[in-house]
Short mmCIF file of C-alpha atoms (C1' of nucleotides) in Angstrom, two decimals:
data_model
loop_
_atom_site.label_atom_id
_atom_site.label_comp_id
_atom_site.label_asym_id
_atom_site.label_seq_id
_atom_site.Cartn_x
_atom_site.Cartn_y
_atom_site.Cartn_z
CA UNK A 933 85.58 117.72 120.09
CA UNK A 934 87.67 114.79 121.11
CA UNK A 935 85.70 112.77 118.60
CA UNK A 936 87.34 114.69 115.83
CA UNK A 937 90.79 113.75 116.90
CA UNK A 938 90.13 110.30 115.54
CA UNK A 939 89.28 111.76 112.17
CA UNK A 940 92.04 114.37 112.15
CA UNK A 941 94.61 111.68 112.43
CA UNK A 942 92.88 109.49 109.87
CA UNK A 943 95.21 108.55 107.01
CA UNK A 944 92.50 109.27 104.47
CA UNK A 945 91.00 112.39 106.04
CA UNK A 946 92.14 114.34 103.00
CA UNK A 947 91.42 111.74 100.35
CA UNK A 948 88.20 109.93 101.21
CA UNK A 949 84.80 111.55 100.83
CA UNK A 950 85.48 113.34 104.09
CA UNK A 951 87.56 115.95 102.25
CA UNK A 952 84.28 117.56 101.36
CA UNK A 953 83.53 118.25 105.02
CA UNK A 954 84.94 120.86 107.36
CA UNK A 955 86.20 119.64 110.70
CA UNK A 956 83.04 120.76 112.46
CA UNK A 957 80.80 118.97 109.98
CA UNK A 958 82.80 115.83 110.54
CA UNK A 959 81.33 115.53 114.02
CA UNK A 960 78.01 114.37 112.69
CA UNK A 961 79.61 111.77 110.51
CA UNK A 962 81.90 110.63 113.26
CA UNK A 963 78.89 109.75 115.37
CA UNK A 964 77.58 107.25 112.88
CA UNK A 965 80.85 105.92 111.55
CA UNK A 966 82.98 103.25 113.14
CA UNK A 967 86.47 102.08 112.29
CA UNK A 968 86.75 98.37 111.83
CA UNK A 969 89.70 96.07 111.26
CA UNK A 970 89.31 93.38 108.69
CA UNK A 971 91.73 90.58 107.99
CA UNK A 972 92.98 89.35 104.66
CA UNK A 973 90.33 87.38 102.77
CA UNK A 974 87.54 88.69 104.93
CA UNK A 975 84.42 89.60 103.01
CA UNK A 976 82.73 92.93 103.66
CA UNK A 977 79.98 92.79 101.03
CA UNK A 978 78.22 89.71 99.71
CA UNK A 979 76.81 89.73 96.20
CA UNK A 980 73.06 89.20 96.24
CA UNK A 981 72.51 90.56 99.73
CA UNK A 982 70.89 93.81 100.63
CA UNK A 983 73.46 96.57 101.11
CA UNK A 984 73.23 97.56 104.77
CA UNK A 985 76.49 99.41 105.06
CA UNK A 986 78.76 101.76 103.22
CA UNK A 987 82.40 102.31 104.06
CA UNK A 988 85.58 104.17 103.29
CA UNK A 989 88.75 102.22 102.80
CA UNK A 990 91.23 103.61 105.33
CA UNK A 991 94.15 101.26 104.79
CA UNK A 992 94.66 98.17 102.70
CA UNK A 993 93.28 96.93 99.44
CA UNK A 994 90.07 95.20 98.42
CA UNK A 995 88.86 93.31 95.40
CA UNK A 996 85.45 93.63 93.79
CA UNK A 997 84.44 90.26 92.43
CA UNK A 998 81.77 88.85 90.18
CA UNK A 999 81.32 85.12 90.16
CA UNK A 1000 81.14 83.64 86.74
CA UNK A 1001 78.63 80.92 86.03
CA UNK A 1002 81.36 78.32 85.97
CA UNK A 1003 82.23 79.12 89.57
CA UNK A 1004 85.35 81.07 88.80
CA UNK A 1005 85.71 84.50 90.29
CA UNK A 1006 86.53 87.50 88.21
CA UNK A 1007 88.00 90.59 89.80
CA UNK A 1008 86.17 93.50 88.20
CA UNK A 1009 87.67 96.25 90.30
CA UNK A 1010 90.15 97.10 93.02
CA UNK A 1011 89.67 99.45 95.96
CA UNK A 1012 92.53 101.32 97.58
CA UNK A 1013 92.87 103.61 100.56
CA UNK A 1014 90.39 106.48 100.26
CA UNK A 1015 88.00 104.63 97.99
CA UNK A 1016 84.35 104.34 98.86
CA UNK A 1017 82.37 101.11 99.22
CA UNK A 1018 78.67 100.94 98.53
CA UNK A 1019 75.91 103.30 97.55
CA UNK A 1020 73.86 105.58 99.81
CA UNK A 1021 70.65 104.56 98.04
CA UNK A 1022 69.00 101.26 98.95
CA UNK A 1023 70.29 98.53 96.74
CA UNK A 1024 71.35 94.94 96.50
CA UNK A 1025 75.04 94.19 96.31
CA UNK A 1026 75.91 92.98 92.87
CA UNK A 1027 79.48 92.10 93.70
CA UNK A 1028 81.36 90.55 96.53
CA UNK A 1029 84.02 92.75 98.12
CA UNK A 1030 86.90 91.02 99.85
CA UNK A 1031 89.99 92.29 101.65
CA UNK A 1032 93.18 91.44 99.81
CA UNK A 1033 95.32 92.56 102.72
CA UNK A 1034 94.71 93.17 106.40
CA UNK A 1035 92.83 96.43 106.22
CA UNK A 1036 90.93 99.12 108.03
CA UNK A 1037 87.59 100.49 106.92
CA UNK A 1038 85.37 103.22 108.26
CA UNK A 1039 81.88 101.74 108.27
CA UNK A 1040 78.69 103.76 108.09
CA UNK A 1041 75.19 102.26 108.07
CA UNK A 1042 73.74 102.91 104.66
CA UNK A 1043 70.49 104.45 105.83
CA UNK A 1044 72.28 106.88 108.11
CA UNK A 1045 74.70 107.86 105.39
CA UNK A 1046 71.83 108.43 103.01
CA UNK A 1047 70.33 110.91 105.44
CA UNK A 1048 73.65 112.51 106.20
CA UNK A 1049 74.43 113.03 102.55
CA UNK A 1050 71.10 114.68 101.89
CA UNK A 1051 72.23 117.36 104.30
CA UNK A 1052 75.73 117.62 102.87
CA UNK A 1053 75.44 118.30 99.19
CA UNK A 1054 79.15 118.75 98.71
CA UNK A 1055 79.80 115.24 99.88
CA UNK A 1056 77.16 113.85 97.61
CA UNK A 1057 78.61 115.72 94.67
CA UNK A 1058 82.02 114.39 95.46
CA UNK A 1059 80.70 110.85 95.62
CA UNK A 1060 79.09 111.38 92.25
CA UNK A 1061 82.43 112.51 90.87
CA UNK A 1062 84.19 109.54 92.39
CA UNK A 1063 81.64 107.12 91.05
CA UNK A 1064 82.02 108.72 87.65
CA UNK A 1065 85.75 108.28 87.90
CA UNK A 1066 85.31 104.63 88.83
CA UNK A 1067 83.11 104.21 85.80
CA UNK A 1068 85.86 105.64 83.65
CA UNK A 1069 88.36 103.29 85.24
CA UNK A 1070 86.13 100.33 84.56
CA UNK A 1071 85.76 101.41 80.96
CA UNK A 1072 89.49 101.73 80.59
CA UNK A 1073 89.81 98.22 81.89
CA UNK A 1074 87.30 97.12 79.27
CA UNK A 1075 89.61 98.66 76.72
CA UNK A 1076 92.46 96.73 78.23
CA UNK A 1077 90.71 93.39 78.27
CA UNK A 1078 89.12 93.60 74.89
CA UNK A 1079 91.95 93.76 72.46
CA UNK A 1080 95.31 93.68 74.13
CA UNK A 1081 97.87 90.95 74.37
CA UNK A 1082 98.84 89.31 77.63
CA UNK A 1083 102.07 91.28 77.86
CA UNK A 1084 100.33 94.56 77.17
CA UNK A 1085 97.80 93.82 79.89
CA UNK A 1086 100.51 93.06 82.40
CA UNK A 1087 102.55 96.12 81.49
CA UNK A 1088 99.49 98.36 81.72
CA UNK A 1089 98.55 96.97 85.09
CA UNK A 1090 102.02 97.48 86.50
CA UNK A 1091 102.05 101.07 85.31
CA UNK A 1092 98.61 101.63 86.78
CA UNK A 1093 99.83 100.38 90.10
CA UNK A 1094 102.87 102.64 90.12
CA UNK A 1095 100.72 105.68 89.46
CA UNK A 1096 98.16 104.64 92.02
CA UNK A 1097 100.43 103.53 94.81
CA UNK A 1098 100.50 105.81 97.75
CA UNK A 1099 103.04 106.61 100.42
CA UNK A 1100 102.09 104.75 103.51
CA UNK A 1101 100.01 102.30 101.57
CA UNK A 1102 101.04 98.78 102.34
CA UNK A 1103 101.32 98.04 98.65
CA UNK A 1104 104.22 100.43 98.35
CA UNK A 1105 107.61 99.88 99.84
CA UNK A 1106 109.84 102.36 98.13
CA UNK A 1107 107.99 104.47 95.73
CA UNK A 1108 110.90 106.54 94.58
CA UNK A 1109 112.66 103.46 93.31
CA UNK A 1110 109.50 101.98 91.84
CA UNK A 1111 109.81 98.91 93.95
CA UNK A 1112 106.58 97.68 95.38
CA UNK A 1113 104.90 94.65 96.75
CA UNK A 1114 101.77 94.10 94.75
CA UNK A 1115 100.16 92.00 97.44
CA UNK A 1116 98.50 89.84 94.84
CA UNK A 1117 99.24 86.27 93.90
CA UNK A 1118 99.81 85.35 90.28
CA UNK A 1119 96.40 83.80 90.33
CA UNK A 1120 94.78 87.01 91.52
CA UNK A 1121 96.70 88.98 88.95
CA UNK A 1122 95.34 86.56 86.39
CA UNK A 1123 91.81 87.14 87.67
CA UNK A 1124 92.21 90.86 87.19
CA UNK A 1125 93.74 90.62 83.76
CA UNK A 1126 91.54 87.89 82.37
CA UNK A 1127 94.43 85.51 81.83
CA UNK A 1128 95.55 82.21 83.26
CA UNK A 1129 98.06 82.33 86.07
CA UNK A 1130 100.57 80.52 83.86
CA UNK A 1131 100.31 83.20 81.21
CA UNK A 1132 100.84 85.88 83.85
CA UNK A 1133 103.88 84.06 85.14
CA UNK A 1134 105.30 83.69 81.64
CA UNK A 1135 104.64 87.33 80.87
CA UNK A 1136 106.40 88.52 84.01
CA UNK A 1137 109.31 86.21 83.29
CA UNK A 1138 109.68 87.61 79.82
CA UNK A 1139 109.57 91.16 81.13
CA UNK A 1140 112.29 90.19 83.56
CA UNK A 1141 114.39 88.50 80.87
CA UNK A 1142 114.12 91.62 78.74
CA UNK A 1143 115.26 93.78 81.64
CA UNK A 1144 112.07 95.77 82.03
CA UNK A 1145 111.39 94.62 85.54
CA UNK A 1146 113.05 92.66 88.31
CA UNK A 1147 111.46 90.02 90.49
CA UNK A 1148 113.48 90.04 93.70
CA UNK A 1149 111.25 87.34 95.13
CA UNK A 1150 107.94 86.97 96.82
CA UNK A 1151 105.38 89.33 95.39
CA UNK A 1152 107.75 92.21 95.02
CA UNK A 1153 108.27 93.84 91.68
CA UNK A 1154 110.78 96.46 90.64
CA UNK A 1155 110.19 98.63 87.61
CA UNK A 1156 113.49 99.01 85.77
CA UNK A 1157 112.47 100.50 82.45
CA UNK A 1158 109.28 102.44 82.75
CA UNK A 1159 109.39 103.90 79.28
CA UNK A 1160 109.75 100.49 77.69
CA UNK A 1161 106.83 99.29 79.74
CA UNK A 1162 104.83 102.24 78.51
CA UNK A 1163 105.61 101.35 74.93
CA UNK A 1164 104.59 97.78 75.57
CA UNK A 1165 101.37 98.89 77.24
CA UNK A 1166 100.49 100.96 74.21
CA UNK A 1167 101.31 98.35 71.64
CA UNK A 1168 98.59 95.93 70.74
CA UNK B 224 53.28 126.66 80.95
CA UNK B 225 53.45 125.93 77.28
CA UNK B 226 57.10 125.17 77.78
CA UNK B 227 56.18 122.10 79.71
CA UNK B 228 54.20 120.65 76.88
CA UNK B 229 57.45 119.86 75.17
CA UNK B 230 58.61 117.87 78.17
CA UNK B 231 55.28 116.20 78.89
CA UNK B 232 55.28 114.64 75.50
CA UNK B 233 58.94 113.69 75.75
CA UNK B 234 59.49 109.97 75.20
CA UNK B 235 61.86 109.80 78.15
CA UNK B 236 60.01 112.10 80.54
CA UNK B 237 59.51 109.12 82.83
CA UNK B 238 62.86 107.42 82.32
CA UNK B 239 65.57 110.06 82.10
CA UNK B 240 66.79 112.03 85.09
CA UNK B 241 63.68 114.17 84.70
CA UNK B 242 61.61 111.56 86.54
CA UNK B 243 63.00 113.05 89.71
CA UNK B 244 61.32 116.38 88.98
CA UNK B 245 57.68 117.40 89.32
CA UNK B 246 56.12 119.08 86.30
CA UNK B 247 56.49 122.51 87.87
CA UNK B 248 60.16 121.97 88.63
CA UNK B 249 60.72 120.98 85.07
CA UNK B 250 60.16 124.56 83.97
CA UNK B 251 63.55 125.62 85.23
CA UNK B 252 65.25 122.81 83.44
CA UNK B 253 63.32 123.39 80.27
CA UNK B 254 64.72 126.89 80.10
CA UNK B 255 68.29 125.71 79.92
CA UNK B 256 67.79 122.50 77.92
CA UNK B 257 67.49 122.23 74.18
CA UNK B 258 66.49 119.29 72.03
CA UNK B 259 68.91 118.57 69.26
CA UNK B 260 68.86 116.14 66.36
CA UNK B 261 72.03 114.27 65.62
CA UNK B 262 72.67 112.07 62.65
CA UNK B 263 74.24 108.66 62.58
CA UNK B 264 78.01 108.79 63.16
CA UNK B 265 77.85 112.30 64.51
CA UNK B 266 80.08 112.86 67.51
CA UNK B 267 78.66 114.61 70.57
CA UNK B 268 81.65 114.35 72.91
CA UNK B 269 85.31 114.32 71.97
CA UNK B 270 87.78 112.55 74.18
CA UNK B 271 90.37 114.95 75.54
CA UNK B 272 88.22 118.04 75.28
CA UNK B 273 86.70 119.93 78.13
CA UNK B 274 83.15 118.79 78.82
CA UNK B 275 80.95 121.79 78.08
CA UNK B 276 77.63 120.01 77.84
CA UNK B 277 75.62 117.25 79.38
CA UNK B 278 72.66 115.59 77.73
CA UNK B 279 69.90 113.06 78.00
CA UNK B 280 69.44 110.55 75.23
CA UNK B 281 65.87 110.99 74.02
CA UNK B 282 65.84 108.59 71.09
CA UNK B 283 68.48 106.49 69.41
CA UNK B 284 71.64 104.82 70.53
CA UNK B 285 75.18 106.01 71.17
CA UNK B 286 78.54 104.37 71.61
CA UNK B 287 81.16 105.35 74.17
CA UNK B 288 84.58 104.79 72.65
CA UNK B 289 88.14 104.71 73.83
CA UNK B 290 90.83 104.82 71.18
CA UNK B 291 93.51 102.25 71.68
CA UNK B 292 97.10 103.20 71.06
CA UNK B 293 97.14 101.25 67.81
CA UNK B 294 94.40 103.47 66.44
CA UNK B 295 91.64 100.95 66.82
CA UNK B 296 88.51 102.05 68.61
CA UNK B 297 87.06 100.06 71.43
CA UNK B 298 83.42 100.50 72.39
CA UNK B 299 83.42 100.60 76.19
CA UNK B 300 79.76 101.36 76.67
CA UNK B 301 76.44 101.90 74.96
CA UNK B 302 73.85 104.57 75.68
CA UNK B 303 70.15 104.09 75.05
CA UNK B 304 67.08 106.26 75.36
CA UNK B 305 66.90 107.76 78.85
CA UNK B 306 70.60 107.47 79.55
CA UNK B 307 72.61 110.46 80.66
CA UNK B 308 75.71 111.83 78.95
CA UNK B 309 78.40 113.68 80.87
CA UNK B 310 79.01 114.82 84.40
CA UNK B 311 77.74 117.96 86.10
CA UNK B 312 81.17 118.62 87.61
CA UNK B 313 83.86 120.23 85.48
CA UNK B 314 85.87 117.55 83.73
CA UNK B 315 87.62 116.53 80.59
CA UNK B 316 85.95 113.98 78.37
CA UNK B 317 87.81 110.73 78.54
CA UNK B 318 85.81 109.02 75.84
CA UNK B 319 84.33 109.91 72.51
CA UNK B 320 80.58 109.54 72.26
CA UNK B 321 79.12 108.93 68.82
CA UNK B 322 75.60 108.39 67.57
CA UNK B 323 75.06 104.90 66.21
CA UNK B 324 71.68 105.83 64.79
CA UNK B 325 69.93 109.06 63.93
CA UNK B 326 69.08 110.28 67.39
CA UNK B 327 67.67 113.03 69.54
CA UNK B 328 69.34 114.38 72.65
CA UNK B 329 68.32 116.96 75.19
CA UNK B 330 71.36 119.14 75.68
CA UNK B 331 72.10 121.15 78.81
CA UNK B 332 75.20 123.31 79.30
CA UNK B 333 77.27 121.66 81.99
CA UNK B 334 77.70 124.72 84.18
CA UNK B 335 73.99 125.42 84.19
CA UNK B 336 73.16 121.82 85.00
CA UNK B 337 75.65 121.87 87.84
CA UNK B 338 73.85 124.81 89.38
CA UNK B 339 70.44 123.34 88.71
CA UNK B 340 71.32 120.06 90.35
CA UNK B 341 72.62 121.77 93.45
CA UNK B 342 69.08 123.03 93.92
CA UNK B 343 67.45 119.70 93.10
CA UNK B 344 68.90 117.08 95.39
CA UNK B 345 66.58 114.36 94.19
CA UNK B 346 67.90 114.68 90.69
CA UNK B 347 71.46 114.57 91.86
CA UNK B 348 70.74 111.47 93.91
CA UNK B 349 69.15 109.82 90.92
CA UNK B 350 72.15 110.63 88.77
CA UNK B 351 74.36 109.10 91.42
CA UNK B 352 72.26 105.96 91.32
CA UNK B 353 72.38 105.86 87.54
CA UNK B 354 76.12 106.34 87.49
CA UNK B 355 76.44 103.58 90.02
CA UNK B 356 74.32 101.34 87.83
CA UNK B 357 76.51 102.16 84.83
CA UNK B 358 79.53 101.23 86.86
CA UNK B 359 77.95 97.88 87.62
CA UNK B 360 77.17 97.38 83.95
CA UNK B 361 80.74 98.16 83.03
CA UNK B 362 81.99 95.70 85.61
CA UNK B 363 79.70 93.02 84.27
CA UNK B 364 81.15 93.66 80.86
CA UNK B 365 84.60 93.21 82.33
CA UNK B 366 83.40 89.84 83.56
CA UNK B 367 82.19 89.07 80.07
CA UNK B 368 85.38 90.10 78.32
CA UNK B 369 87.80 88.54 80.70
CA UNK B 370 87.06 84.86 80.61
CA UNK B 371 84.31 83.98 78.19
CA UNK B 372 84.42 82.40 74.78
CA UNK B 373 83.37 84.19 71.65
CA UNK B 374 80.04 82.39 71.50
CA UNK B 375 79.29 83.13 75.16
CA UNK B 376 80.04 86.81 74.58
CA UNK B 377 77.72 86.94 71.60
CA UNK B 378 74.93 85.08 73.38
CA UNK B 379 75.23 87.33 76.42
CA UNK B 380 75.12 90.45 74.32
CA UNK B 381 72.03 89.33 72.44
CA UNK B 382 70.24 88.56 75.70
CA UNK B 383 71.29 91.93 77.10
CA UNK B 384 69.82 93.64 74.11
CA UNK B 385 66.51 91.82 74.38
CA UNK B 386 66.14 92.81 78.00
CA UNK B 387 67.16 96.38 77.31
CA UNK B 388 65.23 97.00 74.15
CA UNK B 389 62.33 99.33 74.59
CA UNK B 390 59.05 99.77 72.78
CA UNK B 391 59.40 102.68 70.48
CA UNK B 392 63.15 102.38 70.47
CA UNK B 393 64.45 102.12 66.99
CA UNK B 394 66.46 99.06 67.91
CA UNK B 395 63.30 97.08 68.47
CA UNK B 396 60.93 96.02 65.76
CA UNK B 397 58.74 93.41 67.34
CA UNK B 398 59.61 92.85 70.90
CA UNK B 399 57.04 90.18 71.57
CA UNK B 400 58.61 87.94 68.96
CA UNK B 401 62.14 88.83 69.95
CA UNK B 402 62.95 90.09 66.52
CA UNK B 403 65.02 93.20 66.46
CA UNK B 404 67.36 95.22 64.36
CA UNK B 405 70.51 95.66 66.32
CA UNK B 406 71.60 98.65 64.30
CA UNK B 407 75.22 97.63 64.57
CA UNK B 408 77.52 96.29 61.93
CA UNK B 409 79.45 93.09 62.54
CA UNK B 410 82.50 95.22 62.99
CA UNK B 411 80.84 97.32 65.66
CA UNK B 412 79.62 94.20 67.42
CA UNK B 413 83.20 93.03 67.34
CA UNK B 414 84.33 96.31 68.88
CA UNK B 415 81.91 95.85 71.75
CA UNK B 416 82.72 92.22 72.35
CA UNK B 417 86.47 92.46 71.92
CA UNK B 418 86.55 90.10 68.97
CA UNK B 419 87.33 90.33 65.30
CA UNK B 420 84.42 90.86 62.96
CA UNK B 421 85.11 87.48 61.40
CA UNK B 422 84.76 85.73 64.72
CA UNK B 423 81.49 87.53 65.33
CA UNK B 424 80.25 86.47 61.93
CA UNK B 425 81.25 82.89 62.54
CA UNK B 426 79.65 82.88 65.96
CA UNK B 427 76.37 84.21 64.63
CA UNK B 428 76.44 81.68 61.82
CA UNK B 429 76.91 78.85 64.25
CA UNK B 430 74.08 80.10 66.44
CA UNK B 431 71.94 80.17 63.32
CA UNK B 432 73.02 76.68 62.24
CA UNK B 433 72.15 75.37 65.68
CA UNK B 434 68.71 76.94 65.50
CA UNK B 435 69.17 79.38 68.37
CA UNK B 436 68.68 82.47 66.25
CA UNK B 437 67.66 83.43 62.74
CA UNK B 438 69.31 85.99 60.52
CA UNK B 439 66.60 87.15 58.13
CA UNK B 440 69.00 89.56 56.49
CA UNK B 441 70.46 92.94 57.04
CA UNK B 442 71.15 93.60 60.68
CA UNK B 443 68.01 91.93 61.90
CA UNK B 444 68.21 89.11 64.40
CA UNK B 445 65.48 86.82 65.67
CA UNK B 446 65.84 85.00 68.95
CA UNK B 447 64.46 81.49 68.48
CA UNK B 448 65.65 79.67 71.57
CA UNK B 449 66.21 82.06 74.44
CA UNK B 450 66.82 79.37 77.04
CA UNK B 451 69.52 77.75 74.95
CA UNK B 452 71.13 81.16 74.52
CA UNK B 453 71.01 81.63 78.26
CA UNK B 454 72.76 78.34 78.79
CA UNK B 455 75.40 79.33 76.27
CA UNK B 456 75.84 82.72 77.93
CA UNK B 457 76.42 81.06 81.27
CA UNK B 458 78.84 78.45 80.04
CA UNK B 459 82.44 79.41 79.90
"C1'" DC C 740 76.69 98.12 34.78
"C1'" DG C 741 80.64 98.72 37.77
"C1'" DG C 742 82.21 99.93 42.27
"C1'" DT C 743 82.12 99.88 47.07
"C1'" DC C 744 81.12 98.19 51.50
"C1'" DG C 745 79.87 94.79 54.67
"C1'" DT C 746 79.28 89.85 55.30
"C1'" DT C 747 80.53 85.18 54.97
"C1'" DT C 748 83.69 81.47 54.62
"C1'" DG C 749 88.27 79.17 54.30
"C1'" DA C 750 92.94 78.07 55.81
"C1'" DA C 751 97.17 79.16 58.08
"C1'" DA C 752 99.39 81.60 61.89
"C1'" DA C 753 99.58 83.26 66.43
"C1'" DT C 754 98.21 83.45 71.03
"C1'" DT C 755 96.54 81.62 75.05
"C1'" DC C 756 94.79 77.73 77.73
"C1'" DT C 757 95.19 73.36 79.78
"C1'" DC C 758 97.55 69.66 81.66
"C1'" DA C 759 101.60 68.20 83.86
"C1'" DA C 760 106.05 68.23 86.01
"C1'" DT C 761 109.32 70.72 88.61
"C1'" DC C 762 110.98 74.17 91.59
"C1'" DG C 763 111.19 77.17 95.75
"C1'" DG C 764 110.04 79.19 100.10
"C1'" DA C 765 107.39 79.09 104.49
"C1'" DG C 766 105.84 76.72 108.13
"C1'" DT C 767 105.64 72.40 111.02
"C1'" DG C 768 107.10 68.76 113.70
"C1'" DG C 769 110.57 65.59 114.94
"C1'" DC D 175 118.66 72.04 113.03
"C1'" DC D 176 116.88 69.28 109.58
"C1'" DA D 177 113.50 66.70 106.94
"C1'" DC D 178 108.86 67.01 105.46
"C1'" DT D 179 104.88 69.00 103.52
"C1'" DC D 180 102.16 72.35 101.34
"C1'" DC D 181 101.16 76.01 98.42
"C1'" DG D 182 102.30 79.08 94.95
"C1'" DA D 183 105.43 80.00 91.04
"C1'" DT D 184 107.73 78.53 87.06
"C1'" DT D 185 108.48 76.04 82.89
"C1'" DG D 186 107.36 72.80 79.14
"C1'" DA D 187 104.47 70.77 75.47
"C1'" DG D 188 100.31 69.93 73.17
"C1'" DA D 189 95.44 71.40 72.47
"C1'" DA D 190 92.11 74.78 71.63
"C1'" DT D 191 90.58 79.21 70.35
"C1'" DT D 192 90.97 83.34 68.01
"C1'" DT D 193 93.22 86.32 64.72
"C1'" DT D 194 94.90 87.32 60.40
"C1'" DC D 195 95.12 87.15 55.57
"C1'" DA D 196 92.43 86.09 51.48
"C1'" DA D 197 88.84 85.20 48.51
"C1'" DA D 198 84.09 85.07 47.21
"C1'" DC D 199 79.54 86.77 47.67
"C1'" DG D 200 75.64 89.93 47.82
"C1'" DA D 201 73.40 94.31 48.48
"C1'" DC D 202 73.21 98.96 47.53
"C1'" DC D 203 74.23 103.20 44.93
"C1'" DG D 204 75.78 106.14 41.54
#
DNA sequence: CGGTCGTTTGAAAATTCTCAATCGGAGTGG
DNA sequence: CCACTCCGATTGAGAATTTTCAAACGACCG
């Protein structure tokens, strides 16, 4: 019983895959799961290695990276609180997953999760839905990268972040005023958007000059004119 | 029993989700599934509409499209024989799925499939794995679109097609000689690769001039120097 | 035969990248 | 407390790539 207290107070109890489980079912999962702190830049999955663990992101933010042949990294996805890492079926990691901020994850050995899920169909269905949603996100990012200008990419990404940011998430400072710390360097932003860091910097500067956003300093961004950003995001 | 004959002779019996079912289990699915012919350019899923059906691609090739705000379509994914369309959970289609060639699909009402899958965990697990694989594909395409030159994109896509083409698939004519009809116009190639059709045309011409491929006419392409293409695909 | 559609090719325009210099804040050590 | 250094951010200018606009070409079809 006391085991469940850990889960009941978990910030993502009602957003991670665990939402599909009743409190009493959670006991079984709690026995095989373990919370783990990871520090910024720490890697939790290596591309090319066998996937031995799965995990839920409890706090923080991770990047999913593919290494290009020229050695450069490309961020192909982001993981936020509540998102799931890995696949219950045996597999080889195709991407490297790295913490962008100091974070907490709830780690579960893959094999054990595979067995657990077989006995909890609701959870498996939910994971399927989540994976499907991730696929849709990835496809929307394809749309973004394929044909849109640098400014449109930046505007779209900022809007995405505002809609995705979560109270209590370290990426958000004051949601109501649309001021948030994106926790990403210009270079990382460039990796996500498929641009050079200089182009990202120029784009942000222009948005600032036009009064759409403010850059109070550091990695903080304030959205001043959301509707104008939306227009920009839609324009080619 | 006779019902199963239809499935036993199905070209994707051993590649679509059905591989997870024994012949006797297939009966139940056969009762709710229906083969349907679709013609080139016919739409099977409309973005924005409620998803009422799922389907397996039996023969042919489909595109998954997002419409950009400027009206242009962007192909964010391709579906080949054996691939699955839709999601067993209730959802709204986020993309429009259109046949690129005359095709055959095996249609199953979503609600019925949802129930069926709940009773066939293996199938659900396989779908999860497939969806996960699609997600990885989409992320690899993000990698491709984000940082690579037009020629690298084209080379990569051609190599992808050669590895994905299947005997009996209409996209393949003579696999052993790496000659195939890609079934896509230059404009559609451009949609996939995030380029203009002129750039695609120029890129193919240059590959031809350099002796890496041949363009016998129509939409047929012959791979002449696969290793050189691989080098080009890897280079930035 | 004319018309249409897709492809190819050319040349100019636009965008983004690269290289380079400068700026600014955080942390360190005197 | 201040100078110093380092790293990331910004800004500038030229180079490279891609897009756009245009024209010509060929295949296919009525």
